[in-house]
Short mmCIF file of C-alpha atoms (C1' of nucleotides) in Angstrom, two decimals:
data_model
loop_
_atom_site.label_atom_id
_atom_site.label_comp_id
_atom_site.label_asym_id
_atom_site.label_seq_id
_atom_site.Cartn_x
_atom_site.Cartn_y
_atom_site.Cartn_z
CA UNK A 1 14.23 -12.27 -20.98
CA UNK A 2 12.00 -9.28 -21.50
CA UNK A 3 9.28 -7.92 -19.27
CA UNK A 4 5.91 -6.38 -20.01
CA UNK A 5 3.96 -4.14 -17.69
CA UNK A 6 0.24 -4.02 -18.39
CA UNK A 7 -1.50 -1.21 -16.54
CA UNK A 8 -5.12 -0.09 -16.81
CA UNK A 9 -5.81 3.54 -17.67
CA UNK A 10 -7.37 5.36 -14.70
CA UNK A 11 -8.66 2.02 -13.53
CA UNK A 12 -11.41 3.03 -11.08
CA UNK A 13 -12.89 5.52 -13.53
CA UNK A 14 -12.79 2.91 -16.29
CA UNK A 15 -14.60 0.42 -14.03
CA UNK A 16 -17.37 2.93 -13.34
CA UNK A 17 -17.68 3.80 -17.03
CA UNK A 18 -18.25 0.16 -17.91
CA UNK A 19 -21.62 0.29 -16.21
CA UNK A 20 -22.37 3.94 -16.87
CA UNK A 21 -21.37 4.60 -20.48
CA UNK A 22 -22.83 8.09 -20.24
CA UNK A 23 -19.65 8.94 -18.29
CA UNK A 24 -17.52 8.50 -21.45
CA UNK A 25 -15.97 11.77 -22.55
CA UNK A 26 -16.90 13.54 -19.32
CA UNK A 27 -14.58 14.51 -16.47
CA UNK A 28 -14.92 11.86 -13.74
CA UNK A 29 -13.17 11.62 -10.38
CA UNK A 30 -13.27 8.75 -7.86
CA UNK A 31 -12.79 9.65 -4.20
CA UNK A 32 -10.95 7.74 -1.47
CA UNK A 33 -12.70 6.34 1.59
CA UNK A 34 -14.72 8.91 3.50
CA UNK A 35 -14.91 10.89 0.27
CA UNK A 36 -11.55 12.35 1.27
CA UNK A 37 -9.30 12.83 -1.76
CA UNK A 38 -9.13 12.17 -5.50
CA UNK A 39 -7.69 8.71 -6.20
CA UNK A 40 -8.61 8.18 -9.85
CA UNK A 41 -9.22 10.78 -12.54
CA UNK A 42 -10.33 10.53 -16.12
CA UNK A 43 -8.25 12.29 -18.77
CA UNK A 44 -10.83 15.11 -18.82
CA UNK A 45 -10.50 15.57 -15.04
CA UNK A 46 -6.71 15.60 -15.27
CA UNK A 47 -7.03 18.33 -17.89
CA UNK A 48 -8.92 20.39 -15.29
CA UNK A 49 -5.82 20.12 -13.08
CA UNK A 50 -7.49 18.09 -10.36
CA UNK A 51 -4.40 16.57 -8.77
CA UNK A 52 -3.93 12.98 -7.67
CA UNK A 53 -4.50 12.70 -3.93
CA UNK A 54 -5.81 16.24 -3.49
CA UNK A 55 -8.55 16.72 -0.88
CA UNK A 56 -12.06 16.99 -2.30
CA UNK A 57 -12.95 20.25 -0.52
CA UNK A 58 -10.09 22.02 -2.33
CA UNK A 59 -11.54 21.46 -5.79
CA UNK A 60 -15.22 20.95 -4.98
CA UNK A 61 -16.17 24.35 -6.35
CA UNK A 62 -14.27 23.81 -9.58
CA UNK A 63 -15.90 20.40 -9.96
CA UNK A 64 -19.35 21.93 -9.66
CA UNK A 65 -18.61 24.68 -12.18
CA UNK A 66 -17.13 22.26 -14.69
CA UNK A 67 -19.73 19.52 -14.31
CA UNK A 68 -17.28 16.95 -13.00
CA UNK A 69 -18.89 13.64 -12.03
CA UNK A 70 -17.63 12.82 -8.54
CA UNK A 71 -18.09 9.29 -7.20
CA UNK A 72 -17.31 7.54 -3.93
CA UNK A 73 -15.10 4.49 -4.35
CA UNK A 74 -16.67 1.07 -4.80
CA UNK A 75 -13.89 -1.37 -3.99
CA UNK A 76 -16.08 -4.45 -4.28
CA UNK A 77 -16.62 -3.57 -7.94
CA UNK A 78 -12.98 -2.72 -8.67
CA UNK A 79 -11.76 -5.86 -6.91
CA UNK A 80 -13.98 -8.12 -8.97
CA UNK A 81 -12.99 -6.48 -12.28
CA UNK A 82 -9.34 -6.62 -11.24
CA UNK A 83 -9.60 -10.37 -10.64
CA UNK A 84 -11.10 -10.84 -14.11
CA UNK A 85 -8.41 -8.74 -15.74
CA UNK A 86 -5.60 -10.61 -13.95
CA UNK A 87 -7.07 -13.98 -14.96
CA UNK A 88 -7.18 -12.91 -18.59
CA UNK A 89 -3.65 -11.44 -18.52
CA UNK A 90 -2.38 -14.70 -17.04
CA UNK A 91 -3.35 -16.50 -20.24
CA UNK A 92 -0.85 -14.47 -22.31
CA UNK A 93 2.30 -15.63 -20.53
CA UNK A 94 3.61 -18.52 -18.48
CA UNK A 95 4.88 -16.10 -15.84
CA UNK A 96 2.83 -13.35 -14.21
CA UNK A 97 3.32 -11.09 -11.22
CA UNK A 98 0.21 -9.29 -10.02
CA UNK A 99 1.77 -6.06 -8.87
CA UNK A 100 -1.26 -4.02 -7.86
CA UNK A 101 -5.00 -3.87 -8.31
CA UNK A 102 -4.58 -2.75 -11.93
CA UNK A 103 -1.06 -3.82 -12.96
CA UNK A 104 0.62 -7.06 -13.95
CA UNK A 105 4.20 -7.79 -14.96
CA UNK A 106 4.50 -10.61 -17.51
CA UNK A 107 7.38 -12.40 -19.18
CA UNK A 108 7.22 -11.87 -22.93
CA UNK A 109 6.72 -15.23 -24.63
CA UNK A 110 7.89 -14.01 -28.06
CA UNK A 111 11.14 -12.55 -29.34
CA UNK A 112 12.30 -9.47 -31.24
CA UNK A 113 9.81 -7.25 -32.99
CA UNK A 114 7.01 -9.74 -32.33
CA UNK A 115 6.77 -8.21 -28.87
CA UNK A 116 4.95 -5.18 -30.27
CA UNK A 117 2.36 -7.36 -31.96
CA UNK A 118 1.99 -9.46 -28.79
CA UNK A 119 1.43 -6.32 -26.71
CA UNK A 120 -1.14 -5.09 -29.15
CA UNK A 121 -3.04 -8.37 -28.93
CA UNK A 122 -3.08 -8.20 -25.14
CA UNK A 123 -4.39 -4.69 -25.26
CA UNK A 124 -7.15 -5.42 -27.74
CA UNK A 125 -8.33 -8.56 -25.98
CA UNK A 126 -8.58 -6.83 -22.58
CA UNK A 127 -10.54 -4.06 -24.24
CA UNK A 128 -12.80 -6.41 -26.13
CA UNK A 129 -13.45 -8.99 -23.43
CA UNK A 130 -13.60 -6.77 -20.35
CA UNK A 131 -14.13 -3.30 -21.78
CA UNK A 132 -11.07 -1.96 -19.94
CA UNK A 133 -8.47 0.28 -21.63
CA UNK A 134 -4.87 -0.68 -20.82
CA UNK A 135 -1.38 0.35 -21.92
CA UNK A 136 1.55 -2.02 -22.36
CA UNK A 137 5.20 -1.21 -21.70
CA UNK A 138 7.91 -3.64 -22.76
CA UNK A 139 11.59 -3.66 -21.82
CA UNK A 140 14.64 -5.71 -20.76
CA UNK A 141 14.07 -4.80 -17.08
CA UNK A 142 11.01 -4.17 -14.95
CA UNK A 143 11.98 -0.52 -14.50
CA UNK A 144 12.28 0.00 -18.27
CA UNK A 145 8.95 -1.79 -18.82
CA UNK A 146 7.46 0.65 -16.32
CA UNK A 147 9.06 3.60 -18.08
CA UNK A 148 7.80 2.47 -21.48
CA UNK A 149 4.34 2.06 -20.00
CA UNK A 150 4.61 5.64 -18.76
CA UNK A 151 5.49 6.83 -22.27
CA UNK A 152 2.63 4.79 -23.73
CA UNK A 153 0.21 6.44 -21.32
CA UNK A 154 1.53 9.86 -22.28
CA UNK A 155 0.60 9.02 -25.85
CA UNK A 156 4.14 9.02 -27.20
CA UNK A 157 3.47 5.90 -29.23
CA UNK A 158 0.56 4.86 -31.37
CA UNK A 159 -1.71 2.12 -30.10
CA UNK A 160 -0.75 2.27 -26.41
CA UNK A 161 2.09 -0.23 -26.69
CA UNK A 162 5.68 0.92 -26.18
CA UNK A 163 8.61 -1.46 -26.62
CA UNK A 164 12.04 -0.26 -25.51
CA UNK A 165 13.82 -2.23 -28.23
CA UNK A 166 11.60 -0.82 -30.94
CA UNK A 167 12.17 2.85 -30.13
CA UNK A 168 14.54 4.40 -32.72
CA UNK A 169 17.86 5.41 -31.10
CA UNK A 170 17.59 9.15 -31.70
CA UNK A 171 14.08 9.13 -30.27
CA UNK A 172 15.24 7.21 -27.20
CA UNK A 173 17.96 9.79 -26.55
CA UNK A 174 15.43 12.57 -26.91
CA UNK A 175 12.88 10.97 -24.54
CA UNK A 176 15.48 10.19 -21.87
CA UNK A 177 16.56 13.81 -22.18
CA UNK A 178 13.08 15.25 -21.68
CA UNK A 179 11.61 12.86 -19.08
CA UNK A 180 12.08 14.02 -15.48
CA UNK A 181 13.44 11.67 -12.83
CA UNK A 182 10.24 11.48 -10.83
CA UNK A 183 8.64 9.61 -13.72
CA UNK A 184 10.93 6.71 -12.80
CA UNK A 185 9.61 3.83 -10.70
CA UNK A 186 10.98 4.23 -7.17
CA UNK A 187 11.65 7.97 -7.40
CA UNK A 188 9.10 10.02 -5.53
CA UNK A 189 8.83 13.63 -4.50
CA UNK A 190 11.64 13.72 -1.93
CA UNK A 191 14.16 11.75 -3.96
CA UNK A 192 13.28 13.77 -7.04
CA UNK A 193 13.97 17.01 -5.16
CA UNK A 194 17.20 15.71 -3.75
CA UNK A 195 18.42 14.54 -7.16
CA UNK A 196 17.53 17.92 -8.67
CA UNK A 197 19.76 19.59 -6.09
CA UNK A 198 22.55 17.33 -7.35
CA UNK A 199 21.84 18.62 -10.84
CA UNK A 200 20.22 15.38 -11.88
CA UNK A 201 17.00 16.51 -13.50
CA UNK A 202 16.21 14.19 -16.37
CA UNK A 203 16.71 10.46 -16.76
CA UNK A 204 19.64 11.10 -19.11
CA UNK A 205 21.45 13.01 -16.32
CA UNK A 206 20.90 10.10 -13.97
CA UNK A 207 22.28 7.59 -16.48
CA UNK A 208 25.46 9.67 -16.74
CA UNK A 209 25.89 9.95 -12.95
CA UNK A 210 28.69 8.05 -11.19
CA UNK A 211 27.23 4.73 -9.90
CA UNK A 212 29.55 4.70 -6.88
CA UNK A 213 28.41 8.15 -5.84
CA UNK A 214 24.76 7.15 -6.30
CA UNK A 215 25.27 4.02 -4.23
CA UNK A 216 26.98 6.00 -1.48
CA UNK A 217 24.61 8.90 -1.30
CA UNK A 218 21.28 7.16 -1.91
CA UNK A 219 21.80 3.49 -1.12
CA UNK A 220 21.33 0.20 -2.83
CA UNK A 221 17.78 0.75 -4.05
CA UNK A 222 18.55 3.70 -6.29
CA UNK A 223 21.81 2.10 -7.44
CA UNK A 224 19.71 -0.82 -8.64
CA UNK A 225 17.30 1.53 -10.38
CA UNK A 226 20.22 2.99 -12.31
CA UNK A 227 21.28 -0.47 -13.45
CA UNK A 228 17.76 -1.37 -14.43
CA UNK A 229 17.49 1.80 -16.52
CA UNK A 230 20.69 0.76 -18.28
CA UNK A 231 18.96 -2.43 -19.31
CA UNK A 232 20.60 -4.65 -16.69
CA UNK A 233 17.79 -6.56 -15.01
CA UNK A 234 18.12 -6.69 -11.21
CA UNK A 235 14.52 -7.30 -10.21
CA UNK A 236 12.91 -10.64 -10.94
CA UNK A 237 9.27 -11.46 -11.46
CA UNK A 238 7.67 -12.40 -8.15
CA UNK A 239 5.19 -15.01 -9.21
CA UNK A 240 4.37 -16.42 -5.79
CA UNK A 241 3.02 -13.76 -3.46
CA UNK A 242 5.17 -13.63 -0.32
CA UNK A 243 3.58 -14.05 3.08
CA UNK A 244 2.92 -10.68 4.65
CA UNK A 245 5.18 -9.32 7.36
CA UNK A 246 2.50 -7.07 8.83
CA UNK A 247 -1.24 -6.98 8.49
CA UNK A 248 -3.11 -3.81 9.25
CA UNK A 249 -6.63 -2.45 9.21
CA UNK A 250 -7.40 1.18 9.87
CA UNK A 251 -10.08 3.69 9.01
CA UNK A 252 -10.77 7.36 9.44
CA UNK A 253 -14.08 8.08 11.11
CA UNK A 254 -16.94 9.73 9.23
CA UNK A 255 -16.95 12.25 12.10
CA UNK A 256 -14.69 12.68 15.10
CA UNK A 257 -15.42 10.50 18.16
CA UNK A 258 -14.37 10.91 21.78
CA UNK A 259 -15.86 8.02 23.70
CA UNK A 260 -14.11 4.81 24.63
CA UNK A 261 -17.19 2.91 23.44
CA UNK A 262 -16.95 4.27 19.90
CA UNK A 263 -13.24 3.48 19.77
CA UNK A 264 -13.90 -0.04 21.07
CA UNK A 265 -16.56 -0.64 18.42
CA UNK A 266 -14.34 0.49 15.58
CA UNK A 267 -11.34 -1.47 16.85
CA UNK A 268 -13.47 -4.56 17.27
CA UNK A 269 -14.43 -4.33 13.60
CA UNK A 270 -10.77 -3.88 12.61
CA UNK A 271 -9.80 -6.85 14.79
CA UNK A 272 -12.25 -9.09 12.96
CA UNK A 273 -11.02 -7.96 9.55
CA UNK A 274 -7.40 -8.44 10.63
CA UNK A 275 -8.12 -11.94 11.96
CA UNK A 276 -9.80 -12.85 8.66
CA UNK A 277 -6.80 -11.53 6.68
CA UNK A 278 -4.42 -13.48 8.91
CA UNK A 279 -6.28 -16.75 8.37
CA UNK A 280 -6.50 -16.00 4.65
CA UNK A 281 -2.72 -15.59 4.55
CA UNK A 282 -2.20 -18.81 6.55
CA UNK A 283 -0.48 -17.00 9.41
CA UNK A 284 -0.67 -16.29 13.13
CA UNK A 285 0.38 -13.13 14.94
CA UNK A 286 2.47 -12.81 18.05
CA UNK A 287 1.91 -9.14 18.66
CA UNK A 288 -0.76 -6.48 18.27
CA UNK A 289 -0.33 -2.74 18.04
CA UNK A 290 -3.17 -0.26 18.07
CA UNK A 291 -3.20 3.38 17.11
CA UNK A 292 -5.83 6.01 17.83
CA UNK A 293 -5.26 9.56 16.71
CA UNK A 294 -6.78 12.94 16.17
CA UNK A 295 -6.61 14.78 12.86
CA UNK A 296 -3.11 15.99 12.04
CA UNK A 297 -4.72 18.89 10.16
CA UNK A 298 -6.52 20.65 12.99
CA UNK A 299 -6.08 21.38 16.65
CA UNK A 300 -3.52 19.77 18.90
CA UNK A 301 -2.39 16.46 17.46
CA UNK A 302 -2.57 13.40 19.64
CA UNK A 303 -1.47 9.95 18.59
CA UNK A 304 -1.79 7.09 21.06
CA UNK A 305 0.11 3.93 20.19
CA UNK A 306 0.28 0.82 22.38
CA UNK A 307 1.65 -2.64 21.81
CA UNK A 308 0.71 -5.97 23.41
CA UNK A 309 2.41 -9.29 22.83
CA UNK A 310 0.14 -12.35 22.64
CA UNK A 311 0.69 -15.12 25.17
CA UNK A 312 0.44 -17.64 22.34
CA UNK A 313 0.54 -17.02 18.57
CA UNK A 314 -3.04 -16.77 17.32
CA UNK A 315 -5.24 -15.80 14.40
CA UNK A 316 -8.49 -15.74 16.36
CA UNK A 317 -10.58 -12.76 17.19
CA UNK A 318 -11.03 -13.77 20.83
CA UNK A 319 -7.27 -13.76 21.53
CA UNK A 320 -6.50 -10.66 19.50
CA UNK A 321 -9.34 -8.75 21.10
CA UNK A 322 -8.02 -9.30 24.62
CA UNK A 323 -4.74 -7.71 23.56
CA UNK A 324 -6.45 -4.88 21.67
CA UNK A 325 -8.63 -3.98 24.66
CA UNK A 326 -5.62 -3.83 26.97
CA UNK A 327 -3.70 -1.72 24.46
CA UNK A 328 -6.63 0.65 24.02
CA UNK A 329 -6.81 1.25 27.77
CA UNK A 330 -3.17 2.32 27.64
CA UNK A 331 -3.42 4.54 24.57
CA UNK A 332 -6.72 6.25 25.38
CA UNK A 333 -6.79 9.84 26.61
CA UNK A 334 -10.15 11.40 27.40
CA UNK A 335 -11.14 14.65 25.72
CA UNK A 336 -9.37 14.01 22.42
CA UNK A 337 -11.36 14.26 19.18
CA UNK A 338 -10.27 11.03 17.53
CA UNK A 339 -10.25 10.94 13.73
CA UNK A 340 -8.87 7.48 13.05
CA UNK A 341 -8.23 4.10 14.63
CA UNK A 342 -6.21 1.14 13.44
CA UNK A 343 -4.61 -2.18 14.25
CA UNK A 344 -1.26 -3.57 13.17
CA UNK A 345 -0.45 -7.26 13.60
CA UNK A 346 3.24 -8.10 13.73
CA UNK A 347 5.67 -10.97 14.29
CA UNK A 348 3.63 -13.13 11.93
CA UNK A 349 4.38 -16.78 11.47
CA UNK A 350 3.18 -19.57 9.21
CA UNK A 351 0.42 -21.68 10.77
CA UNK A 352 2.34 -24.78 9.69
CA UNK A 353 5.52 -23.83 11.53
CA UNK A 354 6.09 -25.22 14.99
CA UNK A 355 5.28 -22.54 17.53
CA UNK A 356 6.60 -21.61 20.92
CA UNK A 357 3.72 -21.64 23.35
CA UNK A 358 3.48 -20.13 26.77
CA UNK A 359 4.69 -22.19 29.69
CA UNK A 360 2.23 -20.53 31.99
CA UNK A 361 -1.10 -21.04 30.29
CA UNK A 362 -2.76 -24.39 30.74
CA UNK A 363 -3.63 -25.73 27.29
CA UNK A 364 -6.62 -27.69 28.58
CA UNK A 365 -8.20 -24.95 30.61
CA UNK A 366 -11.87 -25.86 30.33
CA UNK A 367 -13.05 -22.33 31.04
CA UNK A 368 -11.77 -20.92 27.72
CA UNK A 369 -12.61 -22.28 24.30
CA UNK A 370 -9.77 -24.22 22.70
CA UNK A 371 -8.20 -23.48 19.33
CA UNK A 372 -10.31 -26.10 17.56
CA UNK A 373 -13.52 -24.50 18.77
CA UNK A 374 -12.32 -21.01 17.85
CA UNK A 375 -11.45 -22.23 14.39
CA UNK A 376 -14.81 -23.91 13.92
CA UNK A 377 -16.59 -20.73 14.93
CA UNK A 378 -14.39 -18.58 12.69
CA UNK A 379 -15.07 -20.87 9.72
CA UNK A 380 -18.82 -20.58 10.19
CA UNK A 381 -18.62 -16.80 10.46
CA UNK A 382 -16.50 -16.66 7.30
CA UNK A 383 -19.17 -18.63 5.44
CA UNK A 384 -21.94 -16.38 6.70
CA UNK A 385 -19.91 -13.33 5.73
CA UNK A 386 -19.51 -14.69 2.23
CA UNK A 387 -23.24 -15.33 1.90
CA UNK A 388 -24.71 -12.30 3.65
CA UNK A 389 -21.95 -9.69 3.38
CA UNK A 390 -22.40 -6.73 5.69
CA UNK A 391 -25.51 -8.24 7.27
CA UNK A 392 -23.62 -11.29 8.59
CA UNK A 393 -23.21 -11.65 12.35
CA UNK A 394 -19.91 -10.71 13.97
CA UNK A 395 -18.26 -10.71 17.34
CA UNK A 396 -18.88 -8.76 20.49
CA UNK A 397 -19.23 -5.03 20.43
CA UNK A 398 -19.15 -4.86 16.62
CA UNK A 399 -22.37 -4.99 14.72
CA UNK A 400 -24.74 -3.91 17.46
CA UNK A 401 -25.71 -0.77 15.64
CA UNK A 402 -25.85 -0.39 11.90
CA UNK A 403 -25.64 3.40 11.86
CA UNK A 404 -22.64 4.49 13.87
CA UNK A 405 -21.28 7.92 14.52
CA UNK A 406 -17.94 6.83 13.16
CA UNK A 407 -19.13 5.08 9.99
CA UNK A 408 -17.52 6.08 6.72
CA UNK A 409 -18.95 8.73 4.50
CA UNK A 410 -19.66 7.57 0.97
CA UNK A 411 -22.05 10.11 -0.47
CA UNK A 412 -22.18 8.91 -4.04
CA UNK A 413 -21.29 5.26 -4.36
CA UNK A 414 -22.26 3.40 -7.51
CA UNK A 415 -24.35 0.20 -7.21
CA UNK A 416 -22.72 -3.20 -6.64
CA UNK A 417 -23.22 -4.14 -10.29
CA UNK A 418 -21.38 -7.45 -9.97
CA UNK A 419 -22.18 -8.47 -6.42
CA UNK A 420 -25.89 -7.93 -5.85
CA UNK A 421 -28.76 -9.20 -7.98
CA UNK A 422 -30.72 -6.10 -7.16
CA UNK A 423 -27.99 -3.88 -8.60
CA UNK A 424 -27.65 -5.55 -11.99
CA UNK A 425 -28.62 -3.07 -14.70
CA UNK A 426 -31.64 -4.07 -16.77
CA UNK A 427 -31.16 -3.41 -20.48
CA UNK A 428 -33.85 -1.19 -21.89
CA UNK A 429 -35.26 -0.22 -18.51
CA UNK A 430 -34.04 3.32 -19.06
"C1'" DT B 1 -17.16 21.31 8.07
"C1'" DC B 2 -14.04 18.69 4.82
"C1'" DT B 3 -7.21 15.78 3.98
"C1'" DG B 4 -7.39 7.31 2.30
"C1'" DG B 5 -5.56 2.72 3.24
"C1'" DG B 6 -2.31 -0.98 3.04
"C1'" DG B 7 1.79 -2.52 1.97
"C1'" DT B 8 7.40 -2.79 1.38
"C1'" DC B 9 12.15 -1.66 2.27
"C1'" DC B 10 15.96 0.96 4.26
"C1'" DT B 11 18.44 3.58 7.74
"C1'" DA B 12 19.63 5.65 12.01
"C1'" DG B 13 20.06 5.28 16.64
"C1'" DG B 14 19.73 3.17 21.14
"C1'" DA B 15 20.34 -0.80 24.20
"C1'" DC B 16 22.96 -4.40 25.13
"C1'" DC B 17 26.82 -7.75 24.95
"C1'" DC B 18 31.73 -9.09 25.28
"C1'" DT C 1 42.85 16.86 29.19
"C1'" DC C 2 42.45 12.11 27.77
"C1'" DT C 3 36.87 7.64 28.01
"C1'" DG C 4 37.34 1.35 22.65
"C1'" DG C 5 35.68 -1.49 19.10
"C1'" DG C 6 32.72 -4.49 17.08
"C1'" DG C 7 28.79 -6.92 16.92
"C1'" DT C 8 23.45 -7.96 17.28
"C1'" DC C 9 18.82 -6.81 17.84
"C1'" DC C 10 14.97 -3.84 18.06
"C1'" DT C 11 12.24 0.22 17.06
"C1'" DA C 12 10.91 4.45 14.97
"C1'" DG C 13 10.62 7.03 11.17
"C1'" DG C 14 11.02 8.12 6.39
"C1'" DA C 15 10.44 7.19 1.61
"C1'" DC C 16 8.32 4.79 -1.82
"C1'" DC C 17 4.48 2.23 -4.35
"C1'" DC C 18 -0.54 1.94 -5.94
#
DNA sequence: TCTGGGGTCCTAGGACCC
DNA sequence: TCTGGGGTCCTAGGACCC
């Protein structure tokens, strides 16, 4: 069995260019939430040495001088285009794993040298039907498919398709000799540094290293990576998305806040998003953790974390909110300039599994709404959300004010081309 | 002035048990 | 002076991914 990894080229930038063709050939950078750091860069922007994940203020001047187009991120747009791309990719193979917003692993449905032609077809159809540029890496393991995709993106092969089995042997030796370890899937900055200290610089060094020593020093994960690079497949395609073990929602504030009220508002919004994610995943939570913290980059750092178990497993806002409020009271310290708040739901369980309920809470207490009523209300709110988006009603302290001190900054967001009639471009309107 | 968000997995260390 | 061994469970923190 061989694997393909199909990965879009600077996906967010490519999405923006679809609707703004004048951005072709120009340096373009997409910023993270709050216009914080660079998360997607066109080839031209990479050439200007604007690093992935670097804070905007560090290269703002350069961007201005060089005429870089800087955009806030528009996740509604990227999400919709991602869904279309994944649907199309799914038609090329019986087995697909959606690995990230812009990547899919696929089983290759053809054998031998036909793989190259198959990859080329995939690439051309995605380009033609969706307008998105992608590269295809093909190999006998997921890690080698990833590596070949990396080489394809670096332009080492013609046509953006790189097949491990089609690389001439002498070339393979050469590439393994000149590709550094941190290009490998699963090897980041720290591991890369540590390996370098062990005199393992390039992939070829790593392939020569003693597997027992690797297993002992670095653990099972890297030992597996070594096997995968040798063409022994250890990682299977995960076609059915696993249920999540944690669900979290957090956001940095547009500007620092100090008041309990502001923190409550933001946490209430996170609680509603978390509850929606939980129901979407078909799960209930048994515990809630909140975190409020100041900026780690300035002044004295404060991080307040508090946990509350839920009396009964739940996926309803009303129950979660009780726990969140209690946790907030514990974690809050006055006088701190808070930069971020977040919620983490843990001990999740399938809604269909039998649950252990509290002995001490009367199930038929008429004073509190029962689960059926909460569910009915949640369903209605979900529908309204779908129809009216941000304008839909929500619970409690959230949604009272539309302009909040803590709202995100998004100075230059593109229109919702695919989600709002009013934002659809009109051909010929200039 | 200004530094994202949401996941996973692994390991170390402490509490506790017999 | 000298203070066991082996197991489980939980949590915190680190590293990685995109």
